PDB file of C-alpha atoms in Angstrom:
ATOM      1  CA  UNK A   1      -0.044   0.099  -0.139  1.00 50.00           C
ATOM      2  CA  UNK A   2       1.131   3.395  -1.210  1.00 50.00           C
ATOM      3  CA  UNK A   3       0.789   6.190   2.019  1.00 53.00           C
ATOM      4  CA  UNK A   4      -0.512   9.342   0.390  1.00 55.00           C
ATOM      5  CA  UNK A   5       1.152  12.158   2.587  1.00 54.00           C
ATOM      6  CA  UNK A   6      -0.645  13.928   5.221  1.00 57.00           C
ATOM      7  CA  UNK A   7      -1.843  17.577   4.362  1.00 61.00           C
ATOM      8  CA  UNK A   8      -2.169  19.787   7.155  1.00 75.00           C
ATOM      9  CA  UNK A   9      -1.907  19.131  11.113  1.00 89.00           C
ATOM     10  CA  UNK A  10      -3.789  16.809  12.468  1.00 93.00           C
ATOM     11  CA  UNK A  11      -4.667  16.613  16.370  1.00 95.00           C
ATOM     12  CA  UNK A  12      -6.404  14.533  18.481  1.00 97.00           C
ATOM     13  CA  UNK A  13      -9.337  15.653  21.404  1.00 97.00           C
ATOM     14  CA  UNK A  14     -12.036  14.153  23.141  1.00 97.00           C
ATOM     15  CA  UNK A  15     -15.073  14.346  20.671  1.00 98.00           C
ATOM     16  CA  UNK A  16     -18.047  16.741  21.906  1.00 97.00           C
ATOM     17  CA  UNK A  17     -21.575  16.342  21.261  1.00 96.00           C
ATOM     18  CA  UNK A  18     -21.158  18.577  18.355  1.00 96.00           C
ATOM     19  CA  UNK A  19     -18.926  15.823  16.619  1.00 97.00           C
ATOM     20  CA  UNK A  20     -21.636  13.150  17.006  1.00 97.00           C
ATOM     21  CA  UNK A  21     -23.704  13.483  13.655  1.00 96.00           C
ATOM     22  CA  UNK A  22     -20.138  13.059  12.201  1.00 97.00           C
ATOM     23  CA  UNK A  23     -18.762  10.378  14.165  1.00 97.00           C
ATOM     24  CA  UNK A  24     -22.076   8.408  13.354  1.00 97.00           C
ATOM     25  CA  UNK A  25     -21.659   9.191   9.806  1.00 96.00           C
ATOM     26  CA  UNK A  26     -17.797   7.707   9.753  1.00 96.00           C
ATOM     27  CA  UNK A  27     -18.988   4.350  12.061  1.00 95.00           C
ATOM     28  CA  UNK A  28     -21.663   4.083   8.880  1.00 94.00           C
ATOM     29  CA  UNK A  29     -19.050   4.459   6.113  1.00 91.00           C
ATOM     30  CA  UNK A  30     -17.322   1.113   6.127  1.00 86.00           C
ATOM     31  CA  UNK A  31     -18.613  -2.175   4.938  1.00 85.00           C
ATOM     32  CA  UNK A  32     -19.144  -3.612   8.425  1.00 85.00           C
ATOM     33  CA  UNK A  33     -20.872  -0.280  10.018  1.00 84.00           C
ATOM     34  CA  UNK A  34     -22.961  -0.164   7.148  1.00 86.00           C
ATOM     35  CA  UNK A  35     -25.502  -2.693   8.367  1.00 87.00           C
ATOM     36  CA  UNK A  36     -24.989  -1.453  11.708  1.00 90.00           C
ATOM     37  CA  UNK A  37     -25.587   2.019  12.015  1.00 90.00           C
ATOM     38  CA  UNK A  38     -27.950   4.661  10.980  1.00 91.00           C
ATOM     39  CA  UNK A  39     -26.505   8.159  10.388  1.00 90.00           C
ATOM     40  CA  UNK A  40     -28.090  11.154   9.118  1.00 88.00           C
ATOM     41  CA  UNK A  41     -28.729  14.480  10.329  1.00 85.00           C
ATOM     42  CA  UNK A  42     -31.499  13.692  12.916  1.00 88.00           C
ATOM     43  CA  UNK A  43     -29.853  11.014  15.165  1.00 91.00           C
ATOM     44  CA  UNK A  44     -31.962   8.506  17.103  1.00 91.00           C
ATOM     45  CA  UNK A  45     -31.894   8.884  20.855  1.00 94.00           C
ATOM     46  CA  UNK A  46     -29.480   5.589  21.372  1.00 95.00           C
ATOM     47  CA  UNK A  47     -26.590   7.490  20.067  1.00 97.00           C
ATOM     48  CA  UNK A  48     -27.492  10.180  22.553  1.00 96.00           C
ATOM     49  CA  UNK A  49     -27.816   8.473  25.681  1.00 97.00           C
ATOM     50  CA  UNK A  50     -24.525   6.733  24.516  1.00 97.00           C
ATOM     51  CA  UNK A  51     -22.459   9.531  24.036  1.00 98.00           C
ATOM     52  CA  UNK A  52     -23.820  10.782  27.288  1.00 97.00           C
ATOM     53  CA  UNK A  53     -23.056   7.062  29.118  1.00 97.00           C
ATOM     54  CA  UNK A  54     -19.855   7.695  27.423  1.00 98.00           C
ATOM     55  CA  UNK A  55     -19.076  11.319  28.833  1.00 96.00           C
ATOM     56  CA  UNK A  56     -20.409  10.235  32.417  1.00 95.00           C
ATOM     57  CA  UNK A  57     -17.502   7.697  32.832  1.00 96.00           C
ATOM     58  CA  UNK A  58     -14.263   9.016  33.626  1.00 96.00           C
ATOM     59  CA  UNK A  59     -12.483   5.504  32.018  1.00 97.00           C
ATOM     60  CA  UNK A  60     -13.762   6.090  28.841  1.00 98.00           C
ATOM     61  CA  UNK A  61     -12.373   8.992  26.214  1.00 98.00           C
ATOM     62  CA  UNK A  62     -13.998   8.832  22.883  1.00 98.00           C
ATOM     63  CA  UNK A  63     -11.396  10.484  20.536  1.00 98.00           C
ATOM     64  CA  UNK A  64     -11.576  12.530  17.159  1.00 98.00           C
ATOM     65  CA  UNK A  65      -9.425  13.111  14.724  1.00 97.00           C
ATOM     66  CA  UNK A  66      -9.490  16.865  13.316  1.00 96.00           C
ATOM     67  CA  UNK A  67      -7.709  18.470  10.809  1.00 94.00           C
ATOM     68  CA  UNK A  68      -8.598  22.267   9.214  1.00 92.00           C
ATOM     69  CA  UNK A  69     -11.588  22.067  11.950  1.00 93.00           C
ATOM     70  CA  UNK A  70     -12.722  18.538  10.236  1.00 94.00           C
ATOM     71  CA  UNK A  71     -13.569  15.501  12.161  1.00 97.00           C
ATOM     72  CA  UNK A  72     -11.378  12.994  10.304  1.00 96.00           C
ATOM     73  CA  UNK A  73     -11.450   9.864  12.114  1.00 97.00           C
ATOM     74  CA  UNK A  74     -12.893   8.644  15.582  1.00 97.00           C
ATOM     75  CA  UNK A  75     -12.293   5.819  17.809  1.00 98.00           C
ATOM     76  CA  UNK A  76     -12.911   5.118  21.818  1.00 98.00           C
ATOM     77  CA  UNK A  77     -10.473   4.107  24.627  1.00 98.00           C
ATOM     78  CA  UNK A  78     -11.932   2.510  27.972  1.00 98.00           C
ATOM     79  CA  UNK A  79      -9.059   1.939  30.720  1.00 98.00           C
ATOM     80  CA  UNK A  80     -10.459  -0.915  32.336  1.00 98.00           C
ATOM     81  CA  UNK A  81      -8.700  -1.625  35.804  1.00 98.00           C
ATOM     82  CA  UNK A  82      -8.158  -5.060  36.779  1.00 97.00           C
ATOM     83  CA  UNK A  83      -6.634  -7.577  39.200  1.00 97.00           C
ATOM     84  CA  UNK A  84      -4.558  -9.720  36.159  1.00 95.00           C
ATOM     85  CA  UNK A  85      -1.127  -9.095  35.396  1.00 95.00           C
ATOM     86  CA  UNK A  86      -0.698  -7.757  38.873  1.00 95.00           C
ATOM     87  CA  UNK A  87      -3.287  -4.843  39.120  1.00 96.00           C
ATOM     88  CA  UNK A  88      -2.437  -4.055  35.520  1.00 97.00           C
ATOM     89  CA  UNK A  89      -4.671  -1.319  33.796  1.00 98.00           C
ATOM     90  CA  UNK A  90      -5.622  -2.055  30.117  1.00 98.00           C
ATOM     91  CA  UNK A  91      -6.571   0.499  27.709  1.00 98.00           C
ATOM     92  CA  UNK A  92      -8.777  -1.013  25.079  1.00 98.00           C
ATOM     93  CA  UNK A  93      -9.381  -0.007  21.730  1.00 98.00           C
ATOM     94  CA  UNK A  94     -12.948   0.120  19.718  1.00 95.00           C
ATOM     95  CA  UNK A  95     -14.542   1.556  17.124  1.00 94.00           C
ATOM     96  CA  UNK A  96     -11.497   3.210  14.820  1.00 94.00           C
ATOM     97  CA  UNK A  97     -12.417   4.657  11.865  1.00 94.00           C
ATOM     98  CA  UNK A  98     -11.314   6.927   9.427  1.00 94.00           C
ATOM     99  CA  UNK A  99     -13.104   8.894   6.841  1.00 94.00           C
ATOM    100  CA  UNK A 100     -12.948   7.179   3.502  1.00 90.00           C
ATOM    101  CA  UNK A 101     -11.245  10.134   1.880  1.00 89.00           C
ATOM    102  CA  UNK A 102      -8.125  10.135   4.182  1.00 86.00           C
ATOM    103  CA  UNK A 103      -7.539   6.525   4.408  1.00 82.00           C
ATOM    104  CA  UNK A 104      -4.429   5.335   3.348  1.00 77.00           C
ATOM    105  CA  UNK A 105      -2.603   9.168   3.960  1.00 81.00           C
ATOM    106  CA  UNK A 106      -1.369   7.433   7.267  1.00 90.00           C
ATOM    107  CA  UNK A 107      -3.597   9.544   9.997  1.00 93.00           C
ATOM    108  CA  UNK A 108      -4.925   5.822  11.090  1.00 94.00           C
ATOM    109  CA  UNK A 109      -1.432   5.315  11.853  1.00 95.00           C
ATOM    110  CA  UNK A 110      -1.380   8.673  13.478  1.00 95.00           C
ATOM    111  CA  UNK A 111      -4.485   8.105  15.679  1.00 96.00           C
ATOM    112  CA  UNK A 112      -3.481   4.943  17.063  1.00 97.00           C
ATOM    113  CA  UNK A 113       0.081   5.847  18.456  1.00 97.00           C
ATOM    114  CA  UNK A 114      -1.766   8.768  19.802  1.00 97.00           C
ATOM    115  CA  UNK A 115      -4.275   6.675  21.624  1.00 98.00           C
ATOM    116  CA  UNK A 116      -1.240   4.123  22.701  1.00 98.00           C
ATOM    117  CA  UNK A 117       0.587   6.862  24.146  1.00 98.00           C
ATOM    118  CA  UNK A 118      -2.516   8.170  25.588  1.00 98.00           C
ATOM    119  CA  UNK A 119      -3.256   4.685  27.309  1.00 98.00           C
ATOM    120  CA  UNK A 120       0.970   4.814  28.558  1.00 98.00           C
ATOM    121  CA  UNK A 121      -0.297   8.554  30.138  1.00 97.00           C
ATOM    122  CA  UNK A 122      -2.880   6.913  32.030  1.00 97.00           C
ATOM    123  CA  UNK A 123      -0.850   4.236  33.176  1.00 97.00           C
ATOM    124  CA  UNK A 124      -1.952   1.609  31.540  1.00 98.00           C
ATOM    125  CA  UNK A 125       0.713  -1.630  31.196  1.00 97.00           C
ATOM    126  CA  UNK A 126      -0.695  -3.060  28.111  1.00 97.00           C
ATOM    127  CA  UNK A 127      -3.271  -1.872  25.098  1.00 98.00           C
ATOM    128  CA  UNK A 128      -5.639  -4.623  23.858  1.00 98.00           C
ATOM    129  CA  UNK A 129      -8.185  -4.382  20.970  1.00 98.00           C
ATOM    130  CA  UNK A 130     -10.270  -6.767  18.776  1.00 97.00           C
ATOM    131  CA  UNK A 131     -10.998  -7.046  14.817  1.00 96.00           C
ATOM    132  CA  UNK A 132     -13.204  -8.442  12.769  1.00 95.00           C
ATOM    133  CA  UNK A 133     -11.672 -11.641  10.857  1.00 96.00           C
ATOM    134  CA  UNK A 134     -13.129 -10.118   7.863  1.00 94.00           C
ATOM    135  CA  UNK A 135     -10.941  -6.929   8.127  1.00 92.00           C
ATOM    136  CA  UNK A 136      -7.941  -8.522   7.042  1.00 91.00           C
ATOM    137  CA  UNK A 137      -6.553  -5.164   5.581  1.00 89.00           C
ATOM    138  CA  UNK A 138      -6.465  -3.964   9.301  1.00 92.00           C
ATOM    139  CA  UNK A 139      -4.791  -6.977  10.511  1.00 95.00           C
ATOM    140  CA  UNK A 140      -1.806  -6.175   8.772  1.00 94.00           C
ATOM    141  CA  UNK A 141      -1.847  -1.963   9.830  1.00 94.00           C
ATOM    142  CA  UNK A 142      -2.124  -3.546  13.798  1.00 96.00           C
ATOM    143  CA  UNK A 143       0.821  -5.500  13.443  1.00 97.00           C
ATOM    144  CA  UNK A 144       3.049  -2.895  12.123  1.00 96.00           C
ATOM    145  CA  UNK A 145       1.952  -1.060  14.978  1.00 97.00           C
ATOM    146  CA  UNK A 146       3.369  -3.598  17.437  1.00 97.00           C
ATOM    147  CA  UNK A 147       0.270  -5.360  17.964  1.00 98.00           C
ATOM    148  CA  UNK A 148       0.455  -9.376  18.547  1.00 98.00           C
ATOM    149  CA  UNK A 149      -2.721 -11.293  17.742  1.00 98.00           C
ATOM    150  CA  UNK A 150      -2.191 -13.821  20.843  1.00 97.00           C
ATOM    151  CA  UNK A 151      -5.821 -14.118  21.411  1.00 97.00           C
ATOM    152  CA  UNK A 152      -9.667 -15.441  19.624  1.00 98.00           C
ATOM    153  CA  UNK A 153     -11.801 -12.875  20.390  1.00 98.00           C
ATOM    154  CA  UNK A 154     -15.109 -14.190  20.987  1.00 98.00           C
ATOM    155  CA  UNK A 155     -19.019 -12.274  20.707  1.00 98.00           C
ATOM    156  CA  UNK A 156     -22.276 -13.549  21.810  1.00 98.00           C
ATOM    157  CA  UNK A 157     -25.181 -11.207  20.946  1.00 97.00           C
ATOM    158  CA  UNK A 158     -27.994 -10.910  23.536  1.00 97.00           C
TER     159      UNK A 158
ATOM    160  CA  UNK B   1     -14.290 -34.546  29.008  1.00 49.00           C
ATOM    161  CA  UNK B   2     -16.898 -36.007  31.775  1.00 49.00           C
ATOM    162  CA  UNK B   3     -18.517 -33.798  33.822  1.00 53.00           C
ATOM    163  CA  UNK B   4     -18.684 -34.060  37.522  1.00 54.00           C
ATOM    164  CA  UNK B   5     -21.664 -33.125  39.244  1.00 54.00           C
ATOM    165  CA  UNK B   6     -21.474 -29.706  41.343  1.00 57.00           C
ATOM    166  CA  UNK B   7     -21.818 -31.052  44.923  1.00 61.00           C
ATOM    167  CA  UNK B   8     -23.724 -28.415  47.216  1.00 75.00           C
ATOM    168  CA  UNK B   9     -25.014 -25.133  45.954  1.00 89.00           C
ATOM    169  CA  UNK B  10     -22.995 -22.252  44.285  1.00 93.00           C
ATOM    170  CA  UNK B  11     -24.155 -18.707  44.562  1.00 95.00           C
ATOM    171  CA  UNK B  12     -22.345 -15.512  42.719  1.00 97.00           C
ATOM    172  CA  UNK B  13     -21.562 -12.587  44.392  1.00 97.00           C
ATOM    173  CA  UNK B  14     -19.716  -9.223  44.006  1.00 97.00           C
ATOM    174  CA  UNK B  15     -16.053  -9.814  45.594  1.00 98.00           C
ATOM    175  CA  UNK B  16     -14.929  -8.330  48.734  1.00 97.00           C
ATOM    176  CA  UNK B  17     -11.370  -6.717  50.409  1.00 96.00           C
ATOM    177  CA  UNK B  18     -11.347 -10.491  52.322  1.00 96.00           C
ATOM    178  CA  UNK B  19     -11.938 -12.152  49.216  1.00 97.00           C
ATOM    179  CA  UNK B  20      -8.418 -10.731  47.702  1.00 97.00           C
ATOM    180  CA  UNK B  21      -6.182 -13.339  48.994  1.00 96.00           C
ATOM    181  CA  UNK B  22      -8.027 -16.192  47.525  1.00 97.00           C
ATOM    182  CA  UNK B  23      -8.917 -14.813  44.250  1.00 97.00           C
ATOM    183  CA  UNK B  24      -5.060 -13.623  43.252  1.00 97.00           C
ATOM    184  CA  UNK B  25      -4.222 -17.377  44.434  1.00 96.00           C
ATOM    185  CA  UNK B  26      -6.950 -18.720  42.287  1.00 96.00           C
ATOM    186  CA  UNK B  27      -5.306 -16.152  39.492  1.00 95.00           C
ATOM    187  CA  UNK B  28      -1.742 -17.603  40.165  1.00 94.00           C
ATOM    188  CA  UNK B  29      -3.101 -21.513  39.863  1.00 91.00           C
ATOM    189  CA  UNK B  30      -3.089 -21.210  36.094  1.00 86.00           C
ATOM    190  CA  UNK B  31      -0.408 -22.630  33.693  1.00 85.00           C
ATOM    191  CA  UNK B  32      -0.787 -19.078  31.980  1.00 85.00           C
ATOM    192  CA  UNK B  33      -1.434 -17.136  34.989  1.00 84.00           C
ATOM    193  CA  UNK B  34       1.462 -18.710  37.057  1.00 86.00           C
ATOM    194  CA  UNK B  35       4.142 -16.494  35.733  1.00 87.00           C
ATOM    195  CA  UNK B  36       2.459 -13.222  35.371  1.00 89.00           C
ATOM    196  CA  UNK B  37       1.011 -13.192  39.503  1.00 90.00           C
ATOM    197  CA  UNK B  38       2.439 -12.975  42.993  1.00 91.00           C
ATOM    198  CA  UNK B  39      -0.064 -14.436  45.063  1.00 90.00           C
ATOM    199  CA  UNK B  40       0.626 -15.090  48.857  1.00 88.00           C
ATOM    200  CA  UNK B  41      -0.689 -14.249  52.225  1.00 85.00           C
ATOM    201  CA  UNK B  42       0.702 -10.492  51.928  1.00 88.00           C
ATOM    202  CA  UNK B  43      -0.512  -9.283  48.905  1.00 90.00           C
ATOM    203  CA  UNK B  44       1.625  -6.474  47.045  1.00 91.00           C
ATOM    204  CA  UNK B  45       0.087  -3.326  46.875  1.00 94.00           C
ATOM    205  CA  UNK B  46      -0.504  -3.450  43.177  1.00 95.00           C
ATOM    206  CA  UNK B  47      -3.489  -5.800  43.772  1.00 97.00           C
ATOM    207  CA  UNK B  48      -4.733  -3.719  46.605  1.00 96.00           C
ATOM    208  CA  UNK B  49      -4.830  -0.976  44.733  1.00 97.00           C
ATOM    209  CA  UNK B  50      -6.112  -2.596  41.310  1.00 97.00           C
ATOM    210  CA  UNK B  51      -9.068  -3.737  43.941  1.00 98.00           C
ATOM    211  CA  UNK B  52     -10.111  -0.272  44.856  1.00 97.00           C
ATOM    212  CA  UNK B  53     -10.206   0.802  41.500  1.00 97.00           C
ATOM    213  CA  UNK B  54     -12.308  -1.824  40.382  1.00 98.00           C
ATOM    214  CA  UNK B  55     -14.902  -0.813  43.324  1.00 96.00           C
ATOM    215  CA  UNK B  56     -14.800   2.655  42.584  1.00 95.00           C
ATOM    216  CA  UNK B  57     -15.914   2.181  38.913  1.00 96.00           C
ATOM    217  CA  UNK B  58     -19.618   1.422  38.917  1.00 96.00           C
ATOM    218  CA  UNK B  59     -18.855  -0.127  35.623  1.00 97.00           C
ATOM    219  CA  UNK B  60     -16.746  -2.963  36.758  1.00 98.00           C
ATOM    220  CA  UNK B  61     -18.077  -5.937  39.015  1.00 98.00           C
ATOM    221  CA  UNK B  62     -15.681  -8.472  40.420  1.00 98.00           C
ATOM    222  CA  UNK B  63     -17.816 -11.410  41.233  1.00 98.00           C
ATOM    223  CA  UNK B  64     -16.685 -14.622  42.461  1.00 98.00           C
ATOM    224  CA  UNK B  65     -18.425 -17.796  42.830  1.00 97.00           C
ATOM    225  CA  UNK B  66     -18.606 -19.326  46.746  1.00 96.00           C
ATOM    226  CA  UNK B  67     -19.661 -22.816  48.163  1.00 94.00           C
ATOM    227  CA  UNK B  68     -20.264 -23.148  51.453  1.00 92.00           C
ATOM    228  CA  UNK B  69     -18.319 -20.304  52.383  1.00 93.00           C
ATOM    229  CA  UNK B  70     -15.832 -20.843  50.388  1.00 94.00           C
ATOM    230  CA  UNK B  71     -14.556 -18.911  47.014  1.00 97.00           C
ATOM    231  CA  UNK B  72     -14.008 -21.361  44.264  1.00 96.00           C
ATOM    232  CA  UNK B  73     -14.558 -19.023  41.122  1.00 97.00           C
ATOM    233  CA  UNK B  74     -13.487 -15.483  39.771  1.00 97.00           C
ATOM    234  CA  UNK B  75     -14.495 -13.532  36.701  1.00 98.00           C
ATOM    235  CA  UNK B  76     -14.280  -9.665  36.158  1.00 98.00           C
ATOM    236  CA  UNK B  77     -17.347  -7.707  34.108  1.00 98.00           C
ATOM    237  CA  UNK B  78     -16.644  -4.363  32.893  1.00 98.00           C
ATOM    238  CA  UNK B  79     -19.649  -2.290  31.417  1.00 98.00           C
ATOM    239  CA  UNK B  80     -18.742  -0.361  28.297  1.00 98.00           C
ATOM    240  CA  UNK B  81     -20.895   2.254  27.210  1.00 98.00           C
ATOM    241  CA  UNK B  82     -20.247   3.101  23.529  1.00 97.00           C
ATOM    242  CA  UNK B  83     -21.415   4.405  19.620  1.00 97.00           C
ATOM    243  CA  UNK B  84     -21.017   1.326  17.608  1.00 95.00           C
ATOM    244  CA  UNK B  85     -23.905  -1.214  16.951  1.00 95.00           C
ATOM    245  CA  UNK B  86     -26.347   1.920  17.571  1.00 95.00           C
ATOM    246  CA  UNK B  87     -25.257   2.753  21.074  1.00 96.00           C
ATOM    247  CA  UNK B  88     -25.162  -0.548  22.019  1.00 97.00           C
ATOM    248  CA  UNK B  89     -23.585  -1.805  25.934  1.00 98.00           C
ATOM    249  CA  UNK B  90     -20.908  -4.448  25.771  1.00 98.00           C
ATOM    250  CA  UNK B  91     -20.537  -6.796  28.698  1.00 98.00           C
ATOM    251  CA  UNK B  92     -16.921  -7.756  28.823  1.00 98.00           C
ATOM    252  CA  UNK B  93     -15.464 -10.678  30.825  1.00 98.00           C
ATOM    253  CA  UNK B  94     -11.823 -11.134  31.771  1.00 95.00           C
ATOM    254  CA  UNK B  95     -10.058 -13.131  34.065  1.00 93.00           C
ATOM    255  CA  UNK B  96     -12.247 -15.847  34.526  1.00 94.00           C
ATOM    256  CA  UNK B  97     -10.685 -18.980  36.657  1.00 94.00           C
ATOM    257  CA  UNK B  98     -12.158 -21.881  38.410  1.00 94.00           C
ATOM    258  CA  UNK B  99     -10.515 -23.499  41.569  1.00 94.00           C
ATOM    259  CA  UNK B 100      -8.441 -26.694  40.314  1.00 90.00           C
ATOM    260  CA  UNK B 101     -10.630 -28.927  42.467  1.00 89.00           C
ATOM    261  CA  UNK B 102     -13.525 -27.963  41.250  1.00 86.00           C
ATOM    262  CA  UNK B 103     -12.752 -27.924  37.078  1.00 82.00           C
ATOM    263  CA  UNK B 104     -14.976 -29.961  35.343  1.00 77.00           C
ATOM    264  CA  UNK B 105     -17.835 -29.843  37.608  1.00 81.00           C
ATOM    265  CA  UNK B 106     -19.996 -27.576  35.440  1.00 90.00           C
ATOM    266  CA  UNK B 107     -19.097 -24.315  37.892  1.00 93.00           C
ATOM    267  CA  UNK B 108     -17.369 -22.796  35.239  1.00 94.00           C
ATOM    268  CA  UNK B 109     -20.619 -23.201  32.709  1.00 95.00           C
ATOM    269  CA  UNK B 110     -22.525 -21.646  35.949  1.00 95.00           C
ATOM    270  CA  UNK B 111     -20.550 -18.965  36.460  1.00 96.00           C
ATOM    271  CA  UNK B 112     -20.302 -17.855  32.409  1.00 97.00           C
ATOM    272  CA  UNK B 113     -24.097 -18.250  32.697  1.00 97.00           C
ATOM    273  CA  UNK B 114     -24.548 -15.854  35.322  1.00 97.00           C
ATOM    274  CA  UNK B 115     -22.559 -13.597  33.760  1.00 98.00           C
ATOM    275  CA  UNK B 116     -24.113 -13.576  30.699  1.00 98.00           C
ATOM    276  CA  UNK B 117     -27.306 -13.125  32.577  1.00 98.00           C
ATOM    277  CA  UNK B 118     -25.662 -10.117  34.320  1.00 98.00           C
ATOM    278  CA  UNK B 119     -24.756  -8.615  31.532  1.00 98.00           C
ATOM    279  CA  UNK B 120     -28.494  -8.567  29.568  1.00 98.00           C
ATOM    280  CA  UNK B 121     -29.633  -7.017  33.420  1.00 97.00           C
ATOM    281  CA  UNK B 122     -27.809  -4.269  33.012  1.00 97.00           C
ATOM    282  CA  UNK B 123     -28.346  -3.804  29.070  1.00 97.00           C
ATOM    283  CA  UNK B 124     -25.770  -4.936  27.157  1.00 98.00           C
ATOM    284  CA  UNK B 125     -26.802  -6.243  23.503  1.00 97.00           C
ATOM    285  CA  UNK B 126     -23.458  -8.445  23.305  1.00 97.00           C
ATOM    286  CA  UNK B 127     -21.160  -9.905  25.635  1.00 98.00           C
ATOM    287  CA  UNK B 128     -17.433 -10.278  24.524  1.00 98.00           C
ATOM    288  CA  UNK B 129     -14.601 -11.595  25.669  1.00 98.00           C
ATOM    289  CA  UNK B 130     -11.008 -12.898  24.308  1.00 97.00           C
ATOM    290  CA  UNK B 131      -9.081 -16.097  25.300  1.00 96.00           C
ATOM    291  CA  UNK B 132      -5.304 -16.970  24.926  1.00 95.00           C
ATOM    292  CA  UNK B 133      -5.040 -19.128  21.975  1.00 96.00           C
ATOM    293  CA  UNK B 134      -2.883 -21.411  23.834  1.00 94.00           C
ATOM    294  CA  UNK B 135      -5.938 -21.948  25.751  1.00 92.00           C
ATOM    295  CA  UNK B 136      -7.392 -24.736  23.059  1.00 91.00           C
ATOM    296  CA  UNK B 137      -9.792 -26.213  26.300  1.00 89.00           C
ATOM    297  CA  UNK B 138     -11.131 -22.936  26.825  1.00 92.00           C
ATOM    298  CA  UNK B 139     -12.443 -21.990  23.585  1.00 95.00           C
ATOM    299  CA  UNK B 140     -14.602 -25.556  23.193  1.00 94.00           C
ATOM    300  CA  UNK B 141     -15.881 -23.997  25.991  1.00 94.00           C
ATOM    301  CA  UNK B 142     -16.948 -20.686  25.263  1.00 96.00           C
ATOM    302  CA  UNK B 143     -18.167 -22.146  21.983  1.00 97.00           C
ATOM    303  CA  UNK B 144     -20.968 -24.562  23.520  1.00 96.00           C
ATOM    304  CA  UNK B 145     -21.916 -21.019  25.532  1.00 97.00           C
ATOM    305  CA  UNK B 146     -22.560 -19.925  22.108  1.00 97.00           C
ATOM    306  CA  UNK B 147     -19.715 -17.720  21.717  1.00 98.00           C
ATOM    307  CA  UNK B 148     -18.643 -17.000  18.535  1.00 98.00           C
ATOM    308  CA  UNK B 149     -15.038 -16.436  17.867  1.00 98.00           C
ATOM    309  CA  UNK B 150     -15.391 -13.768  14.956  1.00 97.00           C
ATOM    310  CA  UNK B 151     -12.609 -11.487  15.991  1.00 97.00           C
ATOM    311  CA  UNK B 152      -8.719 -11.506  16.139  1.00 98.00           C
ATOM    312  CA  UNK B 153      -7.972 -10.271  19.896  1.00 98.00           C
ATOM    313  CA  UNK B 154      -4.593  -8.113  19.762  1.00 98.00           C
ATOM    314  CA  UNK B 155      -2.493  -7.220  22.745  1.00 98.00           C
ATOM    315  CA  UNK B 156       0.713  -4.636  22.870  1.00 98.00           C
ATOM    316  CA  UNK B 157       2.580  -4.376  26.449  1.00 97.00           C
ATOM    317  CA  UNK B 158       4.088  -1.035  26.958  1.00 97.00           C
TER     318      UNK B 158
END
């Protein structure tokens, strides 16, 4: 894959309620997300409630990548305390998306590197994520960042 | 694998600080956990701090299985709000252990079924966990409970 150069400064920050319509559009603009999300300018209450729950929880951080005032990427970090591995905190990454027009420009990599650094800053000893087995291109991306596919990721729909 | 019958009533409850020495011993009594944990009657501060962080966070539930006053199993549930899948809450299960003397008696299954029900009660639409690829016996166990290995589980040590 040839990387296009990133143009302009990209910055990362916590998402605000103003970003929600753009974020849900990003989540939906994806082969797997398309069938799962309901984007639009009038968002369903479920998204507003989920955003409020994320904002209330100090161990959640919904973050966006921004350039020239445009939100071009999103991910969620969860900081999880636990007893295993001598009481090690884990940083968990979910819902990583980059705007279609910005893919292969290095923004995904910059966003993940920022997220890993944020986990380190918050005292985590491990960063974890799962990636759908159908996302084969994503797997090489995570492995290039140093992630190892040591685990099976199981899901059960209720 | 032949299941031995469960003897006596098993109940499930939130762990208390009094259970901590037993829980860490359970985490260590495992081929993978052995090299990672430091059990004993004088626990390192790291475990006490991690337990306090779990107790402070209303979206964490460290649960034990108990029979006749003995703690015979442990797992941690994390309830994670998120925007994906139309703002669906996820229940995440980590650190599942059953006492060596109690394995293959159905307690693991009862404990997971209890955890899944707890996720449903808390409004989760999905339960997720990752299992080390070396734990091949565990994989059949999770699949028998209805979990599907749809994802790769990536870890990065910091």
